[in-house]
PDB file of C-alpha atoms in Angstrom:
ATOM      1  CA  UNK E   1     -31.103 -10.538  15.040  1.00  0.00           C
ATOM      2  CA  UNK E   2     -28.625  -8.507  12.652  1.00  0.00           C
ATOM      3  CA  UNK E   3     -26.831 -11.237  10.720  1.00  0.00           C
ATOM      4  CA  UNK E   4     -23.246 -10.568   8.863  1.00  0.00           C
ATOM      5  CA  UNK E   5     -22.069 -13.356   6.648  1.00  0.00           C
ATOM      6  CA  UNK E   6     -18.569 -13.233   4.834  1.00  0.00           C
ATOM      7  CA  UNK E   7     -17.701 -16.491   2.169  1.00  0.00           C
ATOM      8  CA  UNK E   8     -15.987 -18.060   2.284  1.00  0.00           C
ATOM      9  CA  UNK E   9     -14.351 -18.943   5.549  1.00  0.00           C
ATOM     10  CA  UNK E  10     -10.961 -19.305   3.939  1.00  0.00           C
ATOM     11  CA  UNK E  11      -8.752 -18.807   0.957  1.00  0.00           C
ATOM     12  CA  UNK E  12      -5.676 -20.330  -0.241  1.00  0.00           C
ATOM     13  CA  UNK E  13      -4.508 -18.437  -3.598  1.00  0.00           C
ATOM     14  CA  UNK E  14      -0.507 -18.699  -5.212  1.00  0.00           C
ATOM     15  CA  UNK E  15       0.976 -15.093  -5.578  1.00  0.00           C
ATOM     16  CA  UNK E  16      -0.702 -13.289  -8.347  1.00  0.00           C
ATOM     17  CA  UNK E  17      -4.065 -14.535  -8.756  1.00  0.00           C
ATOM     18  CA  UNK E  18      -6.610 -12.130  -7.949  1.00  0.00           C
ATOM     19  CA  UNK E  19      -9.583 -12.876  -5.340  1.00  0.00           C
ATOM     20  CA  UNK E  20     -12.675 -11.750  -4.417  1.00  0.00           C
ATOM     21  CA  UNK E  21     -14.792 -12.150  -1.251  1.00  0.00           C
ATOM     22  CA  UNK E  22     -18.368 -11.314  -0.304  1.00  0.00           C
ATOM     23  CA  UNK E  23     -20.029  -9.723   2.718  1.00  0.00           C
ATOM     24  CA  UNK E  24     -23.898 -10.113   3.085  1.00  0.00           C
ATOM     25  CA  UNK E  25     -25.809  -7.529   5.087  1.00  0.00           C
ATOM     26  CA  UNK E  26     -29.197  -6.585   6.274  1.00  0.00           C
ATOM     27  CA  UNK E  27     -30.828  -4.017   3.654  1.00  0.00           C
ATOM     28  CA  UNK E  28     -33.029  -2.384   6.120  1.00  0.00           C
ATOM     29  CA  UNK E  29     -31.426   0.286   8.429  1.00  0.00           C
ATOM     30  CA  UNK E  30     -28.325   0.649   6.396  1.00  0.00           C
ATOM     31  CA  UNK E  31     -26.083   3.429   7.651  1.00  0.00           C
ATOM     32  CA  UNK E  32     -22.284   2.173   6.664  1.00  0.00           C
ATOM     33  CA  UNK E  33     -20.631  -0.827   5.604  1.00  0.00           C
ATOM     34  CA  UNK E  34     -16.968  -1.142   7.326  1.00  0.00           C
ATOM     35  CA  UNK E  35     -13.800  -3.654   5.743  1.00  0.00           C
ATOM     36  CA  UNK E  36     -11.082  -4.541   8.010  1.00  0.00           C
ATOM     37  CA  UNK E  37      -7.765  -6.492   7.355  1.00  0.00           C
ATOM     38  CA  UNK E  38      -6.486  -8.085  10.364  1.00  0.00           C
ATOM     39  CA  UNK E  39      -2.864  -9.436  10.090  1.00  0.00           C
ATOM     40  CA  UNK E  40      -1.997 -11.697  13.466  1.00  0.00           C
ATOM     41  CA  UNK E  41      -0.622  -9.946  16.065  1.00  0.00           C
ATOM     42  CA  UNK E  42      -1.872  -6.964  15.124  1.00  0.00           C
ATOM     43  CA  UNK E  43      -4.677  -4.333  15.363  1.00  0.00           C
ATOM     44  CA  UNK E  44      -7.202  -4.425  12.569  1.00  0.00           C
ATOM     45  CA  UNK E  45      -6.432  -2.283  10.101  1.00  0.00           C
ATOM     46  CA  UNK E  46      -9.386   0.378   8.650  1.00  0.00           C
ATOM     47  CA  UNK E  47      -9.613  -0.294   4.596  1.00  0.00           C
ATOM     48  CA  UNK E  48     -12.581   1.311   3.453  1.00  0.00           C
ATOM     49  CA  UNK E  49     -15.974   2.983   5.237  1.00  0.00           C
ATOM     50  CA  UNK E  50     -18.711   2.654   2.140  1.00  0.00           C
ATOM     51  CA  UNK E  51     -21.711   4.097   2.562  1.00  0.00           C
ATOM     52  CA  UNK E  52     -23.858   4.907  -1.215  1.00  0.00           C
ATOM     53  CA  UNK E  53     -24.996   2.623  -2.889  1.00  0.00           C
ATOM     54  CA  UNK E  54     -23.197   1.390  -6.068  1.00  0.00           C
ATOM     55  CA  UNK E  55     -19.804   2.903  -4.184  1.00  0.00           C
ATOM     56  CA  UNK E  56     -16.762   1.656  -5.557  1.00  0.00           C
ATOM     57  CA  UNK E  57     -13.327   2.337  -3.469  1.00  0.00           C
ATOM     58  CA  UNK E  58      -9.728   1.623  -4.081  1.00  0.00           C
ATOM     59  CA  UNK E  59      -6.620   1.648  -2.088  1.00  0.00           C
ATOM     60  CA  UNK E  60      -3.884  -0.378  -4.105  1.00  0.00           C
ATOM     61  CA  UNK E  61      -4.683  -3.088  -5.264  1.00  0.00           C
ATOM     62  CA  UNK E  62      -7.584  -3.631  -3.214  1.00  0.00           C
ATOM     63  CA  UNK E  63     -11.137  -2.477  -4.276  1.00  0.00           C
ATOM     64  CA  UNK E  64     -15.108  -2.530  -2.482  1.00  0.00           C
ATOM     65  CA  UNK E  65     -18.186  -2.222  -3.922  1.00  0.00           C
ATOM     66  CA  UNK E  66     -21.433  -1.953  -2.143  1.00  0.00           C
ATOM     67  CA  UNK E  67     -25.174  -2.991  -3.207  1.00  0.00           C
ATOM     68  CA  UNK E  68     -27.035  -1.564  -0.288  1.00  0.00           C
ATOM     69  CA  UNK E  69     -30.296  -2.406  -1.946  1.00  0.00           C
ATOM     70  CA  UNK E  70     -29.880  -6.406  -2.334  1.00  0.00           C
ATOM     71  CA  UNK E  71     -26.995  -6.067   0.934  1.00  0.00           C
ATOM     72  CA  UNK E  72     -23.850  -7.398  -0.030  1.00  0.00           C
ATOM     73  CA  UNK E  73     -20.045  -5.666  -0.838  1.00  0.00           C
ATOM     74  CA  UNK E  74     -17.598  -7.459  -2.488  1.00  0.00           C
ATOM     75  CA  UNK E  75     -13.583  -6.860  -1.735  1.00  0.00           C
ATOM     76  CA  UNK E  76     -11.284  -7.508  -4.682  1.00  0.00           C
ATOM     77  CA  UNK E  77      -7.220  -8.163  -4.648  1.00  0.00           C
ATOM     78  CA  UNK E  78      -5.681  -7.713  -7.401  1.00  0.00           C
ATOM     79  CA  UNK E  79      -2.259  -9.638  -8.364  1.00  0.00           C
ATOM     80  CA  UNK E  80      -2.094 -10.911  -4.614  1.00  0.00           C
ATOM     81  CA  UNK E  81       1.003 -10.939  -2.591  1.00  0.00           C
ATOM     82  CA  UNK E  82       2.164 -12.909   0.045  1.00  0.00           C
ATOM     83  CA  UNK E  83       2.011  -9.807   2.433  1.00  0.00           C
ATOM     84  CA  UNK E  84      -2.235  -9.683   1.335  1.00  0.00           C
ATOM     85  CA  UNK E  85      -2.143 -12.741   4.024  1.00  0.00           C
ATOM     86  CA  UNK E  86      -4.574 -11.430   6.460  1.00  0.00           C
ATOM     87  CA  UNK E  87      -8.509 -12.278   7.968  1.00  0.00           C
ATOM     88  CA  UNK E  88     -10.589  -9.764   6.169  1.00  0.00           C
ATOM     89  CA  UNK E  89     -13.563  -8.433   8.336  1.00  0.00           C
ATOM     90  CA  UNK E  90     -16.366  -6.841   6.853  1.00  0.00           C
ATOM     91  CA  UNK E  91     -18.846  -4.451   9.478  1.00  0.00           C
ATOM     92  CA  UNK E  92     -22.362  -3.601   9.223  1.00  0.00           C
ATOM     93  CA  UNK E  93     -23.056  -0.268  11.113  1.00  0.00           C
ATOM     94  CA  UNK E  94     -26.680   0.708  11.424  1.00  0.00           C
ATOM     95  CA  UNK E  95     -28.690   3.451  12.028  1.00  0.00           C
ATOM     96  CA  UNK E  96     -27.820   2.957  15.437  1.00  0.00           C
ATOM     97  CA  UNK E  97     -23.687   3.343  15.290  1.00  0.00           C
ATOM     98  CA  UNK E  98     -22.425  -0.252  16.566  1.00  0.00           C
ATOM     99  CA  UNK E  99     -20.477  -2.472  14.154  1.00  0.00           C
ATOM    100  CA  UNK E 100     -21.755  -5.695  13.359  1.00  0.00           C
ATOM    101  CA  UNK E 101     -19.312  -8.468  12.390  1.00  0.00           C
ATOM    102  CA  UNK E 102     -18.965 -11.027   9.845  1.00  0.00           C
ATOM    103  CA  UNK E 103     -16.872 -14.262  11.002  1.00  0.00           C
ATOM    104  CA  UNK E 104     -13.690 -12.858   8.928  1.00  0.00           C
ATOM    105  CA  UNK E 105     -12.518 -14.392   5.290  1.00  0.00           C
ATOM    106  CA  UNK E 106      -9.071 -16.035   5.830  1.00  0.00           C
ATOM    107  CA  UNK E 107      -7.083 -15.600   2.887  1.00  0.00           C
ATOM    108  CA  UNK E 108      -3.770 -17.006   2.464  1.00  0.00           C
ATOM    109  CA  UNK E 109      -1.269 -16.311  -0.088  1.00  0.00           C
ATOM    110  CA  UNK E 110       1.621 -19.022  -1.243  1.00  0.00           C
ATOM    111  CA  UNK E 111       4.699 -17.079  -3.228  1.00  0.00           C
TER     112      UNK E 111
ATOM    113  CA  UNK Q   1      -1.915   8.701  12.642  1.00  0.00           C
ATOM    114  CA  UNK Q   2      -4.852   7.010  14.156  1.00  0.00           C
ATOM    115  CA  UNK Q   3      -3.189   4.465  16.857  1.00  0.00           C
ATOM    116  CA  UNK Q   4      -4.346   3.011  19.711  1.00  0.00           C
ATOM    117  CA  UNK Q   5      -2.592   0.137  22.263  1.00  0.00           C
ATOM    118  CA  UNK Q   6      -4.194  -2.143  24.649  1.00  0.00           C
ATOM    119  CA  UNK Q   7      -2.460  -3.818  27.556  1.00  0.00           C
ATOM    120  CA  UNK Q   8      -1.579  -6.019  28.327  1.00  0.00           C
ATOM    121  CA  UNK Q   9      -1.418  -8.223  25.098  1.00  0.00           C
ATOM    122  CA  UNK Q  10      -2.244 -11.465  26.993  1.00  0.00           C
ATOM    123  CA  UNK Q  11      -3.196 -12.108  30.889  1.00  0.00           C
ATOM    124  CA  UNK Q  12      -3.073 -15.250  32.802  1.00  0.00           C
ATOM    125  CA  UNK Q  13      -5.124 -15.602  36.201  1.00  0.00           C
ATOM    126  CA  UNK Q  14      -6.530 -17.411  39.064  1.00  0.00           C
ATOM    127  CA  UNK Q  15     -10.348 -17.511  39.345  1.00  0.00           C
ATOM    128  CA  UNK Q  16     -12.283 -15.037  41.576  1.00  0.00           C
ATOM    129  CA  UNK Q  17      -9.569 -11.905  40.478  1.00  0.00           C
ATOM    130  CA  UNK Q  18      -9.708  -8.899  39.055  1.00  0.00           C
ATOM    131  CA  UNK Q  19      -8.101  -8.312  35.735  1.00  0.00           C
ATOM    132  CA  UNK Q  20      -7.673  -4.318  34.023  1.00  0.00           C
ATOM    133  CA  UNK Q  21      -6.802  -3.880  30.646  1.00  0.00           C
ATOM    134  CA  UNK Q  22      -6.299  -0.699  29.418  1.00  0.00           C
ATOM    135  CA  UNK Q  23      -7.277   0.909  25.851  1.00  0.00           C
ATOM    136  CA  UNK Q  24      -5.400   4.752  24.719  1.00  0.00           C
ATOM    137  CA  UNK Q  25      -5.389   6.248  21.416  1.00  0.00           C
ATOM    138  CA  UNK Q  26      -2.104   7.453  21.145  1.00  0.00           C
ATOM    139  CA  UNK Q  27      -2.519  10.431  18.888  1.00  0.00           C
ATOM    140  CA  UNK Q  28      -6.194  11.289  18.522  1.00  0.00           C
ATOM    141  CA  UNK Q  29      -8.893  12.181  20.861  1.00  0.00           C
ATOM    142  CA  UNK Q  30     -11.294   9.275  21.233  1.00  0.00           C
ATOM    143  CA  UNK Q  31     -14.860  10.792  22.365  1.00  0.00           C
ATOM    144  CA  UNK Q  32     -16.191   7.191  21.931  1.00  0.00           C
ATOM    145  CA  UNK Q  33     -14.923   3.975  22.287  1.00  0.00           C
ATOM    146  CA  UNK Q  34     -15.950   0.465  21.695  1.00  0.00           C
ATOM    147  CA  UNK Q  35     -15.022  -3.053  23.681  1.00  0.00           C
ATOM    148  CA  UNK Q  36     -15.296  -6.379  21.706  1.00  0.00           C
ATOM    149  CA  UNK Q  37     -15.379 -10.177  23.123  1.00  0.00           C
ATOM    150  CA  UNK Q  38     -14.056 -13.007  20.315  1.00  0.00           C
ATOM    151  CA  UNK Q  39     -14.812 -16.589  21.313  1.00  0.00           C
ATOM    152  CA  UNK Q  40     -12.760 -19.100  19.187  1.00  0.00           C
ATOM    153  CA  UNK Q  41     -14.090 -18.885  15.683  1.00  0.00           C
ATOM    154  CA  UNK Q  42     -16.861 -16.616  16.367  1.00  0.00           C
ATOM    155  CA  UNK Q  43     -17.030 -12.899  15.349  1.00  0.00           C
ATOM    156  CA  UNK Q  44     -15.954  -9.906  17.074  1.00  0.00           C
ATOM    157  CA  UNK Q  45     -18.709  -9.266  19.849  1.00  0.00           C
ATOM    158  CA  UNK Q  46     -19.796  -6.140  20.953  1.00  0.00           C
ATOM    159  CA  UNK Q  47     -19.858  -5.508  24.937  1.00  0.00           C
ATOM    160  CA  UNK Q  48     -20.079  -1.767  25.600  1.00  0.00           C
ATOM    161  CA  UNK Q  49     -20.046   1.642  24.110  1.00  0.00           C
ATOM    162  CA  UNK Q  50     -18.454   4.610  25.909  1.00  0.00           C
ATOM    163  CA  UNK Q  51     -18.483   8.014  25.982  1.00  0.00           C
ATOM    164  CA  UNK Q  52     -16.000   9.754  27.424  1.00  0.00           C
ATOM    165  CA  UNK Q  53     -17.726  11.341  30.932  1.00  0.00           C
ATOM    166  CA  UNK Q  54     -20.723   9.297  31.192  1.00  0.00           C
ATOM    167  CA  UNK Q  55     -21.384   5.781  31.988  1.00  0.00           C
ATOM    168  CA  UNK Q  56     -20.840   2.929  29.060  1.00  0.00           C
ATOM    169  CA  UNK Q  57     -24.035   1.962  27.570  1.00  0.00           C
ATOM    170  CA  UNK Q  58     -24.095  -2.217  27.786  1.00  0.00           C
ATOM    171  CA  UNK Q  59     -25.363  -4.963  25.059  1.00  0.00           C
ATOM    172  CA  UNK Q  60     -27.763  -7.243  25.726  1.00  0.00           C
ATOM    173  CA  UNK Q  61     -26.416  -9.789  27.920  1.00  0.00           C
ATOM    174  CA  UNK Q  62     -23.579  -8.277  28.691  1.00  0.00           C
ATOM    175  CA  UNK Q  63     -23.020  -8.227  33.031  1.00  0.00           C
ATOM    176  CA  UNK Q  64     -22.224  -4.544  33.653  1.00  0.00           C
ATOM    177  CA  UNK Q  65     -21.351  -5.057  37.304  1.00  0.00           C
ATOM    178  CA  UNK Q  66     -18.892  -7.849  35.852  1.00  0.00           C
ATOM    179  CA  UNK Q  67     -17.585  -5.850  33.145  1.00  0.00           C
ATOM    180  CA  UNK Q  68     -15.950  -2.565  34.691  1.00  0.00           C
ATOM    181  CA  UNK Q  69     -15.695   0.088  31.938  1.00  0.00           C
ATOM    182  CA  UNK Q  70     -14.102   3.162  33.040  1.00  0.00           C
ATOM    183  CA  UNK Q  71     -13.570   6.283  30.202  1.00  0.00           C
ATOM    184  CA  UNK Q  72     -12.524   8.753  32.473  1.00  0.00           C
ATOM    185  CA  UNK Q  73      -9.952  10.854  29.279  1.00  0.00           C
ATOM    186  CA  UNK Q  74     -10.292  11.829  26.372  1.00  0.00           C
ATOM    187  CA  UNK Q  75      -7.473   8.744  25.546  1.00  0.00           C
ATOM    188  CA  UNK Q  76      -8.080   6.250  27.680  1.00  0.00           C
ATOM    189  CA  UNK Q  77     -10.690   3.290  28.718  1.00  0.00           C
ATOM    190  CA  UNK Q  78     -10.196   0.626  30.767  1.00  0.00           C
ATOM    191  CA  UNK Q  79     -12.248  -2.887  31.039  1.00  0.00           C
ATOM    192  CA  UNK Q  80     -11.891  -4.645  34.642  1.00  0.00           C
ATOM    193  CA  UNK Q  81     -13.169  -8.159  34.370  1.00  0.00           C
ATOM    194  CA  UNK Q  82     -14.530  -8.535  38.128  1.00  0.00           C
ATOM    195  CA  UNK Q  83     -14.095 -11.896  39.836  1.00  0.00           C
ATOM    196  CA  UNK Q  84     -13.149 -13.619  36.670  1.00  0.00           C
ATOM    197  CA  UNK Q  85     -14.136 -17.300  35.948  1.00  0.00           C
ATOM    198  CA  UNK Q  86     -12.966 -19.648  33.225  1.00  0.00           C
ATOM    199  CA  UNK Q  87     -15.995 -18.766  31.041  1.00  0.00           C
ATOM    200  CA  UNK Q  88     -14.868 -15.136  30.492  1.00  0.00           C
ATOM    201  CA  UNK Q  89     -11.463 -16.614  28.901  1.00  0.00           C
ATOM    202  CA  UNK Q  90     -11.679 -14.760  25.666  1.00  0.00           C
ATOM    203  CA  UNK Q  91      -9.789 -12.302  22.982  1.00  0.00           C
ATOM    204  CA  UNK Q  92     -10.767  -8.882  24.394  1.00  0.00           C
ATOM    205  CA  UNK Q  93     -10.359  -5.903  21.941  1.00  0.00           C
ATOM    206  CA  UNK Q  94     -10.872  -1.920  22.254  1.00  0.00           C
ATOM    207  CA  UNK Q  95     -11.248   0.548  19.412  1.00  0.00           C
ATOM    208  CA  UNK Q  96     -11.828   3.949  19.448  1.00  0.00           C
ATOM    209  CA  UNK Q  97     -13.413   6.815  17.523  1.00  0.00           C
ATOM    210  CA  UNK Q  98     -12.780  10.799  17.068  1.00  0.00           C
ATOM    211  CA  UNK Q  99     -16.542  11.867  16.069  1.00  0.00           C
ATOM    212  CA  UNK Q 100     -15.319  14.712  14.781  1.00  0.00           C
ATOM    213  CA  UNK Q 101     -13.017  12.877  12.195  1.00  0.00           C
ATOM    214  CA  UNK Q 102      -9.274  12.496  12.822  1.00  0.00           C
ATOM    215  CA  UNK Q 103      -6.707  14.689  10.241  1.00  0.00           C
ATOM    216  CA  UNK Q 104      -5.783  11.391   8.518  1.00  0.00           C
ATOM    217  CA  UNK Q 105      -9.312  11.898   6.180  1.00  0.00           C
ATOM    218  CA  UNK Q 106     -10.969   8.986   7.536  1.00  0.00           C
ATOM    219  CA  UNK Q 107     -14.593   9.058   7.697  1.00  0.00           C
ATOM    220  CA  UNK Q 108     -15.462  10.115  11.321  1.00  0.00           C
ATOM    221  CA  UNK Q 109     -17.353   6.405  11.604  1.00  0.00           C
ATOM    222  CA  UNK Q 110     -13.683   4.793  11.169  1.00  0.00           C
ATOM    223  CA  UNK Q 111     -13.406   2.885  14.311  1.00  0.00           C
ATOM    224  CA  UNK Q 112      -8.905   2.528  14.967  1.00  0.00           C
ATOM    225  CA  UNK Q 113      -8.306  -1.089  16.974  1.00  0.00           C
ATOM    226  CA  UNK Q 114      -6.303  -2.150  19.552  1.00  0.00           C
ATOM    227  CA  UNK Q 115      -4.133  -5.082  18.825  1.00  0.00           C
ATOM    228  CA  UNK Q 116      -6.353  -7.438  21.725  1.00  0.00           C
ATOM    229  CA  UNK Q 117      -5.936  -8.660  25.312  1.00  0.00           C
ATOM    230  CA  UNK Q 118      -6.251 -12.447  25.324  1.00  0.00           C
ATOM    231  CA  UNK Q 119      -7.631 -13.813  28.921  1.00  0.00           C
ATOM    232  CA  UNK Q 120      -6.834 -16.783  30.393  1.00  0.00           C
ATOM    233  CA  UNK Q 121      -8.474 -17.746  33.500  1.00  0.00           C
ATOM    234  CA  UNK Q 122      -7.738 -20.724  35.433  1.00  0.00           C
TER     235      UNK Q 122
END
């Protein structure tokens, strides 16, 4: 059984601090690892597809990185804003082309 | 770019009906697309792959004669939950997928998501 784990569950931060979460992944079969932000309401939101090893992508203030070799990516905010409030899904896609999911990091931003 | 709707947004019905919810991507050809199941605090499930023109390809213990998927365009899917029961009261969610890589610059494995149908059945 593929298993996706995201810590932690939830996140309260005050405007400005910066955060970080983690997604673990299997390392065998790696073909992609996905990151989602999912406001309520709403559709999730594609932030980043990572696929090498040692990737590093930014949009904003938001950055990946991916260590396909030990299977884990870490997403980073940076200054966080109020409108950052979101669940944050990470996706393992193997070999195969289906998504796995992690539960979702909650993250919660006071002004 | 990149959109997709789902409706409806929420569904209310009696045991033993049929309920359709429909999945389009509004600007973008979806060759493949994807239906999800979320239980309360549980991740986002996989159901069914389909390909536009063939027949969806089912998870593991996922009832195919229960779950109805239909990808008869290039745009548009639909999931008909057959004789629904209480047990299949759940957060439904499509996305789709342009293989060939939408103009937005997304990598062609970007998956674009519906905003979710949540079932209620009584």
């Amino acid at each position: 059984i593929l298993n996706v784990e995201q810590s932690p569950q939830s996140l309260h931060v005050q405007e400005g601090d910066s955060t970080n979460f983690t997604c673990s992944f299997p390392s065998s079969n790696f073909y992609a690892l996905h990151w989602y932000r999912w406001e309520t309401a709403k559709s999730p939101e594609a932030l980043f597809v990572m696929t090498l090893n040692g990737d590093e992508k930014k949009k904003g203030r938001i950055s990946a990185t991916l260590n396909t070799k030990e299977g884990y990516s870490y997403l980073y905010i940076k200054g966080s804003q109020p409108e950052d409030s979101a669940t944050y899904l990470c996706a393992f896609n193997n070999q195969g082309g289906k998504l796995i999911f992690g539960q979702g990091t909650e993250l919660s931003v006071k002004p | 770019g990149a959109v997709v709707s789902q409706h409806p947004s929420r569904v209310i019905c009696k045991s033993g009906t049929s309920v359709k919810i429909e999945c389009r991507s509004l600007d973008f050809q979806a060759t493949t697309m994807f239906w999800y199941r979320q239980f309360p605090k549980q991740s986002l499930m996989l159901m069914a792959t389909s390909n536009e023109g063939s027949k969806a390809t089912y998870e593991q213990g996922v009832e195919k004669d229960k779950f109805l998927i239909n990808h008869a365009s290039l745009t548009l899917s639909t999931l008909t939950v057959t004789s629904a029961h209480p047990e299949d009261s759940s957060f439904y969610i499509c996305s789709a997928r342009d293989i060939l890589g939408i103009p937005s610059g997304d990598p062609p494995e970007t998956q674009y998501f519906g905003p979710g149908t949540r079932l209620l059945v009584l």
